[in-house]
PDB file of C-alpha atoms in Angstrom:
ATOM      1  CA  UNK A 109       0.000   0.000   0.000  1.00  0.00           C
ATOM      2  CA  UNK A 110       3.101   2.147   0.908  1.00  0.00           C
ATOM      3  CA  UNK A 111       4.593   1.677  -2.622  1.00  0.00           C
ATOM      4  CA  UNK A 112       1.574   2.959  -4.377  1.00  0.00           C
ATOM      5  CA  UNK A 113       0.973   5.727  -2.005  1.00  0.00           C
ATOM      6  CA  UNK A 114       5.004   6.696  -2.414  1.00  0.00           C
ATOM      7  CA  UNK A 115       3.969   7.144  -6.101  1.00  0.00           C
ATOM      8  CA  UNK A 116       0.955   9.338  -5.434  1.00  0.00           C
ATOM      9  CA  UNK A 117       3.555  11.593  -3.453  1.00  0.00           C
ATOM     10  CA  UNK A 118       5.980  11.876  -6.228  1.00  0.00           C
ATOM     11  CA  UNK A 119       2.897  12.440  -8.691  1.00  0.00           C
ATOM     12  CA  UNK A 120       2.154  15.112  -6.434  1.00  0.00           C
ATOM     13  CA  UNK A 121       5.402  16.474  -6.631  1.00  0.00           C
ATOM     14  CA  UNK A 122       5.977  16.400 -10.372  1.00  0.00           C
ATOM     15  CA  UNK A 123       2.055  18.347 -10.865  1.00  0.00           C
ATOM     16  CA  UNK A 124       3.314  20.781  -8.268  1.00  0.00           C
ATOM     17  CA  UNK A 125       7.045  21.783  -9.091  1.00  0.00           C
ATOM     18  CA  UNK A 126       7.287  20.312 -12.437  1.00  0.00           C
ATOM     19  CA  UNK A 127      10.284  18.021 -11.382  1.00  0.00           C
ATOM     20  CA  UNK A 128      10.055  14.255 -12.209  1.00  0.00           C
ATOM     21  CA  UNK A 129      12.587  13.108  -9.351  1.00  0.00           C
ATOM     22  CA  UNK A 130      15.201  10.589 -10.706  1.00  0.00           C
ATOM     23  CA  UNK A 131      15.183   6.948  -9.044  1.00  0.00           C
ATOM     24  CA  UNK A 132      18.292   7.994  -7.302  1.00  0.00           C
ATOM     25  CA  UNK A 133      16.194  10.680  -5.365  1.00  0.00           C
ATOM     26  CA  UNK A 134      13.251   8.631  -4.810  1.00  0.00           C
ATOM     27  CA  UNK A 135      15.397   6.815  -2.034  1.00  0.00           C
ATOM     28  CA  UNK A 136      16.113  10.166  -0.028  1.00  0.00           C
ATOM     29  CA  UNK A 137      12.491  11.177  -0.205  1.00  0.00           C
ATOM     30  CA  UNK A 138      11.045   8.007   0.795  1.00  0.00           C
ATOM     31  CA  UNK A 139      13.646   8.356   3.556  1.00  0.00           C
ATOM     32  CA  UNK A 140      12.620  11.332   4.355  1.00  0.00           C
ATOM     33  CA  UNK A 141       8.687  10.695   4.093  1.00  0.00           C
ATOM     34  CA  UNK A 142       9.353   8.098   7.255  1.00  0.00           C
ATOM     35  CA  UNK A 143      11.158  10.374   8.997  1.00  0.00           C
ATOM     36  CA  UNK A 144       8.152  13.217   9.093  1.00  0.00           C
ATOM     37  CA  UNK A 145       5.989  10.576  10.184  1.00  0.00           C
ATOM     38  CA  UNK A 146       7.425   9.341  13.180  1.00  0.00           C
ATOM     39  CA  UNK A 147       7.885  13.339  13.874  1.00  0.00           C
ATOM     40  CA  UNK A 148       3.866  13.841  13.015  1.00  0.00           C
ATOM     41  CA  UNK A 149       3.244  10.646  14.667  1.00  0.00           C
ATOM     42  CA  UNK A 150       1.926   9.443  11.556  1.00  0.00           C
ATOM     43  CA  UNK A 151       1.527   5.697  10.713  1.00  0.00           C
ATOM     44  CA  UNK A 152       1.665   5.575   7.254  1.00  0.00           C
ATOM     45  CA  UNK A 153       2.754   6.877   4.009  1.00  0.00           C
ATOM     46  CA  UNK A 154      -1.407   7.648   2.992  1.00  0.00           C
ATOM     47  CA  UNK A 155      -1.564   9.648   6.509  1.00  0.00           C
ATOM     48  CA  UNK A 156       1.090  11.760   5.428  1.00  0.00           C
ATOM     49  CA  UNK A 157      -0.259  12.146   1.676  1.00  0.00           C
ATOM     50  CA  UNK A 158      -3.293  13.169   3.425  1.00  0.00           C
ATOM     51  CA  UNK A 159      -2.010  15.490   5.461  1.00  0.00           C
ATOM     52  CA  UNK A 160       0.215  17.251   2.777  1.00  0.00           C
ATOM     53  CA  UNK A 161      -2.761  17.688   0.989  1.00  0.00           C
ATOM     54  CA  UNK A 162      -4.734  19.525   4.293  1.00  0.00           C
ATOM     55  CA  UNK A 163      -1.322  21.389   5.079  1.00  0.00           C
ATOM     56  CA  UNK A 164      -0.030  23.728   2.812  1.00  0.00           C
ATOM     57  CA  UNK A 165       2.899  24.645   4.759  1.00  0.00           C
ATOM     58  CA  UNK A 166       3.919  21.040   5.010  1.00  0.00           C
ATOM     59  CA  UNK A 167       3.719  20.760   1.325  1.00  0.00           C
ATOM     60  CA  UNK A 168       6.666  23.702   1.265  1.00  0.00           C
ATOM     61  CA  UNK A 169       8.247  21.955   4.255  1.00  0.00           C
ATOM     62  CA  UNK A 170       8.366  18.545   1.970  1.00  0.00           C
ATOM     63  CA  UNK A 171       9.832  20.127  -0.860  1.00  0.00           C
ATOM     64  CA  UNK A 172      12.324  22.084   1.212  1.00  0.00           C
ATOM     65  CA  UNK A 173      13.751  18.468   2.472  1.00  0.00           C
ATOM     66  CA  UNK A 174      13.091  16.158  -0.552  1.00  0.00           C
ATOM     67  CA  UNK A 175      14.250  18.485  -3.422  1.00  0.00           C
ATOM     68  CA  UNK A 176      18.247  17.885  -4.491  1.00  0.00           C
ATOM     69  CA  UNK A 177      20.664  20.750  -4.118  1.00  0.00           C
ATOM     70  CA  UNK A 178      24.277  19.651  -4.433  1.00  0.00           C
ATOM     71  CA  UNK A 179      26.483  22.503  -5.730  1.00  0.00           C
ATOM     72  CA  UNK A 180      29.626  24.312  -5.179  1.00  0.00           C
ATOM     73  CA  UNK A 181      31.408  27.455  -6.195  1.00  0.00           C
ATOM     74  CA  UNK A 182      32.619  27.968  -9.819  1.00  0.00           C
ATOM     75  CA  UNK A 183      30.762  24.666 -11.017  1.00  0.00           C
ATOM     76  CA  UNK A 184      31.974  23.129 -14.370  1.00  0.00           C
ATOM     77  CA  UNK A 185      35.014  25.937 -14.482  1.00  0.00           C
ATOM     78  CA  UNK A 186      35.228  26.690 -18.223  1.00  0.00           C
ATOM     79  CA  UNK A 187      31.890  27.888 -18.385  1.00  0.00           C
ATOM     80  CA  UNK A 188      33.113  30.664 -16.018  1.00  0.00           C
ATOM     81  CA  UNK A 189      36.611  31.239 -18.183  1.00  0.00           C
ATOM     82  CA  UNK A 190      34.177  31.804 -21.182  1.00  0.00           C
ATOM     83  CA  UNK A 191      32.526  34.129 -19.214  1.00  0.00           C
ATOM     84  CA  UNK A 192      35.660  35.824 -18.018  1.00  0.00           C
ATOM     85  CA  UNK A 193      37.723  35.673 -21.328  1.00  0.00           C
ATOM     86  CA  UNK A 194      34.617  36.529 -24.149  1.00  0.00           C
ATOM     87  CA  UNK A 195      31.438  37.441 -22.632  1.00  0.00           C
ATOM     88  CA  UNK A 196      31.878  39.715 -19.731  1.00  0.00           C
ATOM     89  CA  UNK A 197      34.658  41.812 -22.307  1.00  0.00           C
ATOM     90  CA  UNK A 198      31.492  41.970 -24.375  1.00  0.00           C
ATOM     91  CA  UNK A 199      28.730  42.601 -22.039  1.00  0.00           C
ATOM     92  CA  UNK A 200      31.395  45.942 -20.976  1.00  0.00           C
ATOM     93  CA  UNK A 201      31.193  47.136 -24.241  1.00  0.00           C
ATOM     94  CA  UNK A 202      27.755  46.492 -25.209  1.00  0.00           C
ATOM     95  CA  UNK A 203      26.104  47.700 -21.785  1.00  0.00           C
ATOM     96  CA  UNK A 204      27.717  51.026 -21.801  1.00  0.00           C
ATOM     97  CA  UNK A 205      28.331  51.588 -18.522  1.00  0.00           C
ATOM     98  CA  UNK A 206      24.994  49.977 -17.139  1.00  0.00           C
ATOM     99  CA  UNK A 207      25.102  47.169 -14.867  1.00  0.00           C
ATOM    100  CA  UNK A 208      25.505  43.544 -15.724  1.00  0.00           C
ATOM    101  CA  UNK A 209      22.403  41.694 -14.475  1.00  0.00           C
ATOM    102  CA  UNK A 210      22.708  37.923 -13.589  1.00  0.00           C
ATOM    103  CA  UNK A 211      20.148  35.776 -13.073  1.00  0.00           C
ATOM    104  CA  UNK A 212      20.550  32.114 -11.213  1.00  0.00           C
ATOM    105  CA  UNK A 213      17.039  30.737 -11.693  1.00  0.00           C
ATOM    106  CA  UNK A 214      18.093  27.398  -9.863  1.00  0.00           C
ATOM    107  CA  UNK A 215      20.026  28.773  -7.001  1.00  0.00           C
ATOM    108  CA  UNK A 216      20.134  26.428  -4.675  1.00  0.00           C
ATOM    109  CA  UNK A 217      22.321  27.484  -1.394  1.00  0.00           C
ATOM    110  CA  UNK A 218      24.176  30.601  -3.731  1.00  0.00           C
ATOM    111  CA  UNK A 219      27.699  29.455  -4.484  1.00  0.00           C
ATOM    112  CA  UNK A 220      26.745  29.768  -8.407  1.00  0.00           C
ATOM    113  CA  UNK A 221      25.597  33.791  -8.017  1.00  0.00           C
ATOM    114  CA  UNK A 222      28.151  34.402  -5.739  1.00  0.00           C
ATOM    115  CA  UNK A 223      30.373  33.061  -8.184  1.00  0.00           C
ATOM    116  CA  UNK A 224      28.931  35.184 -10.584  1.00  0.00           C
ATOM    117  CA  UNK A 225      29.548  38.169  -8.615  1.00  0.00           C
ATOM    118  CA  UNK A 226      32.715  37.643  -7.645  1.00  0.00           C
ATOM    119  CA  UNK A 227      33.933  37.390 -11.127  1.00  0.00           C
ATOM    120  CA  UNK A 228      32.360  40.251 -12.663  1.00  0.00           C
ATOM    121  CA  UNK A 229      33.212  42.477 -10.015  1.00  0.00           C
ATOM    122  CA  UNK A 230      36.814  41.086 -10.148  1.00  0.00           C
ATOM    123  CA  UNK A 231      36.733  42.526 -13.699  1.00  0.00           C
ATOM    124  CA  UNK A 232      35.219  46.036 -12.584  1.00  0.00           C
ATOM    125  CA  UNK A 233      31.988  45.742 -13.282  1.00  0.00           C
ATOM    126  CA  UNK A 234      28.789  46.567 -11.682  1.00  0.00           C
ATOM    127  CA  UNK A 235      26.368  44.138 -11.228  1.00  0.00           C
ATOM    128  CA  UNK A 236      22.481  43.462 -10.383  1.00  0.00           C
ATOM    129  CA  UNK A 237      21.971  40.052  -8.903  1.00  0.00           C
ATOM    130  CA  UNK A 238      19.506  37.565  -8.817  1.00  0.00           C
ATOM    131  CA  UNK A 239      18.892  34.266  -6.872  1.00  0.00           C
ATOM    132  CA  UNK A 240      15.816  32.415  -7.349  1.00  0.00           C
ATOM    133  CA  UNK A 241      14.735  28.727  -6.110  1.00  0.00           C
ATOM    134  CA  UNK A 242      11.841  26.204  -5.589  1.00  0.00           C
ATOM    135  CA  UNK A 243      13.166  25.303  -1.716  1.00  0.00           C
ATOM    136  CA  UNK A 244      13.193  28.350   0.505  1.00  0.00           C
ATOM    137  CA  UNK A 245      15.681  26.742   3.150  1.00  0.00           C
ATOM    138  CA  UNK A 246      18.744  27.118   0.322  1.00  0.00           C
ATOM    139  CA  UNK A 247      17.760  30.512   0.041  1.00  0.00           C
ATOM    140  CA  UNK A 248      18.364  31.000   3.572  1.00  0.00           C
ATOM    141  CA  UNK A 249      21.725  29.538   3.396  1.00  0.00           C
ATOM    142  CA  UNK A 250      22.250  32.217   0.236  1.00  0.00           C
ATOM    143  CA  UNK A 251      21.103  35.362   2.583  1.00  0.00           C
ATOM    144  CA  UNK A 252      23.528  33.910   5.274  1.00  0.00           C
ATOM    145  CA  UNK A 253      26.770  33.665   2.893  1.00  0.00           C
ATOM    146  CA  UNK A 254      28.214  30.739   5.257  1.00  0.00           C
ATOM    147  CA  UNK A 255      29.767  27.680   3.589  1.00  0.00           C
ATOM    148  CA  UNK A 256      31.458  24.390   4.835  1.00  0.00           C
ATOM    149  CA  UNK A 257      34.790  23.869   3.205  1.00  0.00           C
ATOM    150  CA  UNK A 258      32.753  20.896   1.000  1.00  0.00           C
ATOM    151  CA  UNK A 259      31.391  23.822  -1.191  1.00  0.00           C
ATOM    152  CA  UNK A 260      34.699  24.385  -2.874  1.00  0.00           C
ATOM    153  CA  UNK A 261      36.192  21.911  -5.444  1.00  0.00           C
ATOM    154  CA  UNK A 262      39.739  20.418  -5.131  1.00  0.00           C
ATOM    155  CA  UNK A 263      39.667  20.282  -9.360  1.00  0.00           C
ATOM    156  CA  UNK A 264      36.547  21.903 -10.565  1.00  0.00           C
ATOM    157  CA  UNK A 265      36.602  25.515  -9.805  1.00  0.00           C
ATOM    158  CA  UNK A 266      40.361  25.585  -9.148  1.00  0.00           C
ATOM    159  CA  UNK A 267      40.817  28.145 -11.664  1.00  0.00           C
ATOM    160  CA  UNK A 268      39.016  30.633  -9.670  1.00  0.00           C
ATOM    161  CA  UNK A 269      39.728  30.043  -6.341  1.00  0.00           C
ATOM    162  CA  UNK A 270      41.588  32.709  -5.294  1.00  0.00           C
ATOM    163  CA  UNK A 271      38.491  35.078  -5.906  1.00  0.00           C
ATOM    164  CA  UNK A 272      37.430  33.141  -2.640  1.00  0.00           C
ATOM    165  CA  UNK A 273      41.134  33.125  -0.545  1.00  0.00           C
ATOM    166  CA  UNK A 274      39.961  36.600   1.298  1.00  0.00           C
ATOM    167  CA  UNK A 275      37.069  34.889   2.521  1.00  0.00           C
ATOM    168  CA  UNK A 276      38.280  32.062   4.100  1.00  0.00           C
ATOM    169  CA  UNK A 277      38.260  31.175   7.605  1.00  0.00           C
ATOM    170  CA  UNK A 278      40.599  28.884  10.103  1.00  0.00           C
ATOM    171  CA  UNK A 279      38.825  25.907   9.269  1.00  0.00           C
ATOM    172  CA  UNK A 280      38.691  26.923   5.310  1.00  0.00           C
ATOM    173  CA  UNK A 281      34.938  27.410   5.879  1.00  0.00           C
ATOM    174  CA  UNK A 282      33.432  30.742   3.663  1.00  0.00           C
ATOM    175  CA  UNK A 283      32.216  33.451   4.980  1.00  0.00           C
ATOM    176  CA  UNK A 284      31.190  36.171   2.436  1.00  0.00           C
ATOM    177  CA  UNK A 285      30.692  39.296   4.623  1.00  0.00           C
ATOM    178  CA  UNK A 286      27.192  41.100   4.274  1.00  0.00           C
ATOM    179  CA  UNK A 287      28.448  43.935   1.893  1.00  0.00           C
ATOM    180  CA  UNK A 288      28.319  40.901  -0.342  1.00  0.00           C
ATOM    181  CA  UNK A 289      25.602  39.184   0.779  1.00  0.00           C
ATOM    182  CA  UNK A 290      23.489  42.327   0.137  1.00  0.00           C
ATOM    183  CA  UNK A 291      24.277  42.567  -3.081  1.00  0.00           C
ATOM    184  CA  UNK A 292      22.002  39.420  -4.060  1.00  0.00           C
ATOM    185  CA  UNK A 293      18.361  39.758  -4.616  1.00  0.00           C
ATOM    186  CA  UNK A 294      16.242  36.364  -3.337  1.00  0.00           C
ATOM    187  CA  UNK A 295      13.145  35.201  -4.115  1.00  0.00           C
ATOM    188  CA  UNK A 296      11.390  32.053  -4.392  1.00  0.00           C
ATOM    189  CA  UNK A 297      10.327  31.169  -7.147  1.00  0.00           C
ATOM    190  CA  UNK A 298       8.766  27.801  -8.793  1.00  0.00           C
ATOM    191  CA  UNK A 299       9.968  27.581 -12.302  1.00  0.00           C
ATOM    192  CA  UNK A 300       7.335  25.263 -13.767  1.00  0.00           C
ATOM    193  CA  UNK A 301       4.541  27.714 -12.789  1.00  0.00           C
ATOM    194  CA  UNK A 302       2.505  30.043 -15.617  1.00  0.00           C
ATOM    195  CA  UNK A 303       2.075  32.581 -13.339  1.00  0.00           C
ATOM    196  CA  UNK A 304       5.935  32.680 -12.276  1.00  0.00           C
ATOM    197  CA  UNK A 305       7.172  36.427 -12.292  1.00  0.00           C
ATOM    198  CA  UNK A 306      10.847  35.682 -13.697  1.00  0.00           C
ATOM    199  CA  UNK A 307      13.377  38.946 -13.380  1.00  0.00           C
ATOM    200  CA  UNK A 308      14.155  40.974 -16.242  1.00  0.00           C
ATOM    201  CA  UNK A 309      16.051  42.765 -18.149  1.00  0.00           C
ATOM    202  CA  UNK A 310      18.720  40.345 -17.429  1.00  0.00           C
ATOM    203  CA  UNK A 311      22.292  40.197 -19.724  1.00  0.00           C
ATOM    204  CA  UNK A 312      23.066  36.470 -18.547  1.00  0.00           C
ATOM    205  CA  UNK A 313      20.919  33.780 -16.815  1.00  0.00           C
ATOM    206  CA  UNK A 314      21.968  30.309 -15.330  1.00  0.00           C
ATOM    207  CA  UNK A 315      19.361  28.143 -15.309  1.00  0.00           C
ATOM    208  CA  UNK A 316      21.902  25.001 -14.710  1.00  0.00           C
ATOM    209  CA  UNK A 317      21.320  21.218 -13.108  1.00  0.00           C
ATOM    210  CA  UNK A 318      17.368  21.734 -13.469  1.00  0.00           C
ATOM    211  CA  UNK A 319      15.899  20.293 -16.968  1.00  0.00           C
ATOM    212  CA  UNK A 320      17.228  16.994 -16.412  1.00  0.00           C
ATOM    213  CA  UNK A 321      14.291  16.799 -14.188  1.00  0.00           C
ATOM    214  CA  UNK A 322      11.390  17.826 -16.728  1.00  0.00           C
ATOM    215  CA  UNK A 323       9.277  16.957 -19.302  1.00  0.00           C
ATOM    216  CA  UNK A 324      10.317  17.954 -22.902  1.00  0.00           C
ATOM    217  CA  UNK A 325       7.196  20.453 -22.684  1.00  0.00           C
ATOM    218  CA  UNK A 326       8.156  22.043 -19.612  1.00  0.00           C
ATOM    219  CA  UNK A 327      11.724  22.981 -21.241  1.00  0.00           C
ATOM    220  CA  UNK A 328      10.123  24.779 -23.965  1.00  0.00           C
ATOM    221  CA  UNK A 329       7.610  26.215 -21.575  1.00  0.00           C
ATOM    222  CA  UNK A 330      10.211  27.527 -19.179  1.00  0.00           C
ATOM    223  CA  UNK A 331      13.023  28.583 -21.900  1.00  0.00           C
ATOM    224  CA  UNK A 332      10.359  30.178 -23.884  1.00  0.00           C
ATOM    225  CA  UNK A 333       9.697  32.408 -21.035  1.00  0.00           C
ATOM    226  CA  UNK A 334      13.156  33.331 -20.242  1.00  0.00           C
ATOM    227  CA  UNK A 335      13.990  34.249 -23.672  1.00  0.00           C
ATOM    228  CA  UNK A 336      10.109  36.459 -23.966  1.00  0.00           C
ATOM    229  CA  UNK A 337      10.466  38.123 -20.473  1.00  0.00           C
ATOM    230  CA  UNK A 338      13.651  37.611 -18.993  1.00  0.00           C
ATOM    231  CA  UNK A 339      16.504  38.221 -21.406  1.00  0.00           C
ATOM    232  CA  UNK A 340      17.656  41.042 -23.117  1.00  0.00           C
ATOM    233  CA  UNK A 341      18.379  40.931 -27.024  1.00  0.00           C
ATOM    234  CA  UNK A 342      22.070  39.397 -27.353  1.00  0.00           C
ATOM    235  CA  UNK A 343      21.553  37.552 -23.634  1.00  0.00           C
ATOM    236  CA  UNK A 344      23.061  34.721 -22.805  1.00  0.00           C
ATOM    237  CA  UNK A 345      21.586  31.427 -20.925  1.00  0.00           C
ATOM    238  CA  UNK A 346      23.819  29.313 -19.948  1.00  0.00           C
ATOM    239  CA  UNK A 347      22.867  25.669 -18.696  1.00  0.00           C
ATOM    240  CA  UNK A 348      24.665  22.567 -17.295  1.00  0.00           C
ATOM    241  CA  UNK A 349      27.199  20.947 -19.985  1.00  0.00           C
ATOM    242  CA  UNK A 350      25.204  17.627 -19.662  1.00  0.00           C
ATOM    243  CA  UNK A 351      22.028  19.034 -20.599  1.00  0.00           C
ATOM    244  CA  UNK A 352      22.788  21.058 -23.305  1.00  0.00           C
ATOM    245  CA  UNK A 353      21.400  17.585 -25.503  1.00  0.00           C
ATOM    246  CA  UNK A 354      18.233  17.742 -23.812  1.00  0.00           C
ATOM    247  CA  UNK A 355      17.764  21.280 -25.600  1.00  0.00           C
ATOM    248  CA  UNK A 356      17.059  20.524 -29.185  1.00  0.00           C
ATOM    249  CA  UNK A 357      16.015  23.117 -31.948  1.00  0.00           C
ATOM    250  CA  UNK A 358      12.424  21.220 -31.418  1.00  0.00           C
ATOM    251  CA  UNK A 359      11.666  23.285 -28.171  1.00  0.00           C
ATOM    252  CA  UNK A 360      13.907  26.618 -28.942  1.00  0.00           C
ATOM    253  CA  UNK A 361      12.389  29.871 -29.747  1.00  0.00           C
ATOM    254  CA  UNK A 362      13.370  30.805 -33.055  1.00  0.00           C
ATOM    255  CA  UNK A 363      15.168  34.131 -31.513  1.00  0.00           C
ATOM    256  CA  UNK A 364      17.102  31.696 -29.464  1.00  0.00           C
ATOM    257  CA  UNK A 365      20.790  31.065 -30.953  1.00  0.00           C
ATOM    258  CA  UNK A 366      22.787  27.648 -29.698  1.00  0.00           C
ATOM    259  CA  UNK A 367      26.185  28.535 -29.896  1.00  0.00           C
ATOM    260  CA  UNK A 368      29.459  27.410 -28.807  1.00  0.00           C
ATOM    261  CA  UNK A 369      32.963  27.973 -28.155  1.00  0.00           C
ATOM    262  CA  UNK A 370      35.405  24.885 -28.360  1.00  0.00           C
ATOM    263  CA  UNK A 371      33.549  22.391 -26.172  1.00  0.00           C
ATOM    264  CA  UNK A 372      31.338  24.764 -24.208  1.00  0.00           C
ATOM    265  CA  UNK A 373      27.773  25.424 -25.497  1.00  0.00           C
ATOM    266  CA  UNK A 374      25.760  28.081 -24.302  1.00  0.00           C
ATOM    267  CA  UNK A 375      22.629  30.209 -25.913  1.00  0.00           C
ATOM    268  CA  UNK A 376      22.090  33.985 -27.176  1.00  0.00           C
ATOM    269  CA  UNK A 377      18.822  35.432 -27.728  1.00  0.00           C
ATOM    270  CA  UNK A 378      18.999  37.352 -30.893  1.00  0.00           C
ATOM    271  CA  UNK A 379      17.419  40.594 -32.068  1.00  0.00           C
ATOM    272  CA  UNK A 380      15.118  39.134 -34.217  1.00  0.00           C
TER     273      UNK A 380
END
């Protein structure tokens, strides 16, 4: 009974947020599922179905604990040195003197938009930033600008690390100080939603590590509304290296440009 109740949850899930959890994550949730009932004093999985559906603020309590959000700063490092080396030298010139505005629709905890920041203001520019995710508790974790030592890569990353040296404690733990942490606007939002409001105006977005988990309708859905209301003409989106496949010409807007650079792909709205 359990098993088909489990799968009424994750149906739930997918109709809510969009995201059709991997079987890899179904073992965390379920995991997690037994762990709010013994702390509900629930007895079973249709109890707690039940009561997610009576208790809206256990539904954003669920997602908060169930959803996946593994990520570290300068993730897959040569999308950053294209940034750094082509597109930021670009974005200087073409902005005249105007902010940059990033955008990191999947935010998780914030290493990827403070990664952002750092390197643009490394290079003297001004920025506008944006964080943005489904799970409110990562968001948190973004306002507080605290990281373990785990959230920087030995490999991946390496490249950049010494934009994070002067922020280092004892223990090699981050702490970004709140001049910083101001600088990042944060806001919940759920990506799969019609009625989203998505920033604007916005030179480059991220929207990395999140269309593995949807439906090829829900790409086009969400990337068509980036491109319509969030970028500006001659934006960039940038997503993760190993979903760049899932984005065929089938679900891009026609004003939407796949380009790339050696082996790094990455998209440009164009003026048309």
């Amino acid at each position: 009974m359990d098993d088909k109740i489990f799968d009424d949850i994750i149906a739930l899930v997918t109709k809510q947020t969009g995201i059709i959890p991997r079987e890899s994550h179904k073992t965390g949730i379920k995991n997690f599922i037994e762990k709010r009932c013994k702390e509900l004093n629930l007895a079973t999985f249709a109890d707690y179905y039940e009561y997610l559906n009576k208790k809206p603020n256990e539904f954003c309590f669920f997602i908060n604990g169930a959803t996946v959000n593994e990520t570290y700063f300068f993730r897959e490092e040569a999308q950053f040195t294209l940034l750094k080396e082509k597109i930021l030298p670009e974005l200087r010139k073409t902005a005249i003197g105007k902010p940059i505005r990033f955008w990191s629709a999947a935010a998780s905890s914030g290493e990827e938009i403070y990664s952002l920041y750092l390197l643009a203001t490394s290079m003297g520019l001004r920025t506008e930033c944006f964080a943005s995710d489904i799970n409110t508790d990562v968001l948190e974790k973004c306002a507080s600008g605290k990281y373990g030592a785990n959230s920087v890569r030995a490999l991946d990353g390496a490249k950049f690390q010494n934009l994070l040296s002067p922020y280092h404690d004892n223990e090699k733990n981050i702490v970004l100080p709140e001049r910083i942490t101001s600088k990042i606007e944060r806001k919940q939002i759920n990506l799969s939603k019609r009625e989203a409001i998505f920033p604007t105006n916005v030179h480059i977005v991220f929207v990395r590590n999140v269309f593995i988990y949807f439906t090829l309708e829900l790409r086009k859905q969400i990337i068509e509304k980036i491109v319509s209301t969030s970028l500006l003409p001659g934006g960039y989106m940038f997503v993760s290296m190993n979903e760049t496949a899932l984005l065929g010409n089938s679900i891009l807007p026609k004003n939407l440009k796949k380009c790339s650079d050696g082996k790094i792909f990455y998209f440009q709205k164009t003026n048309e």
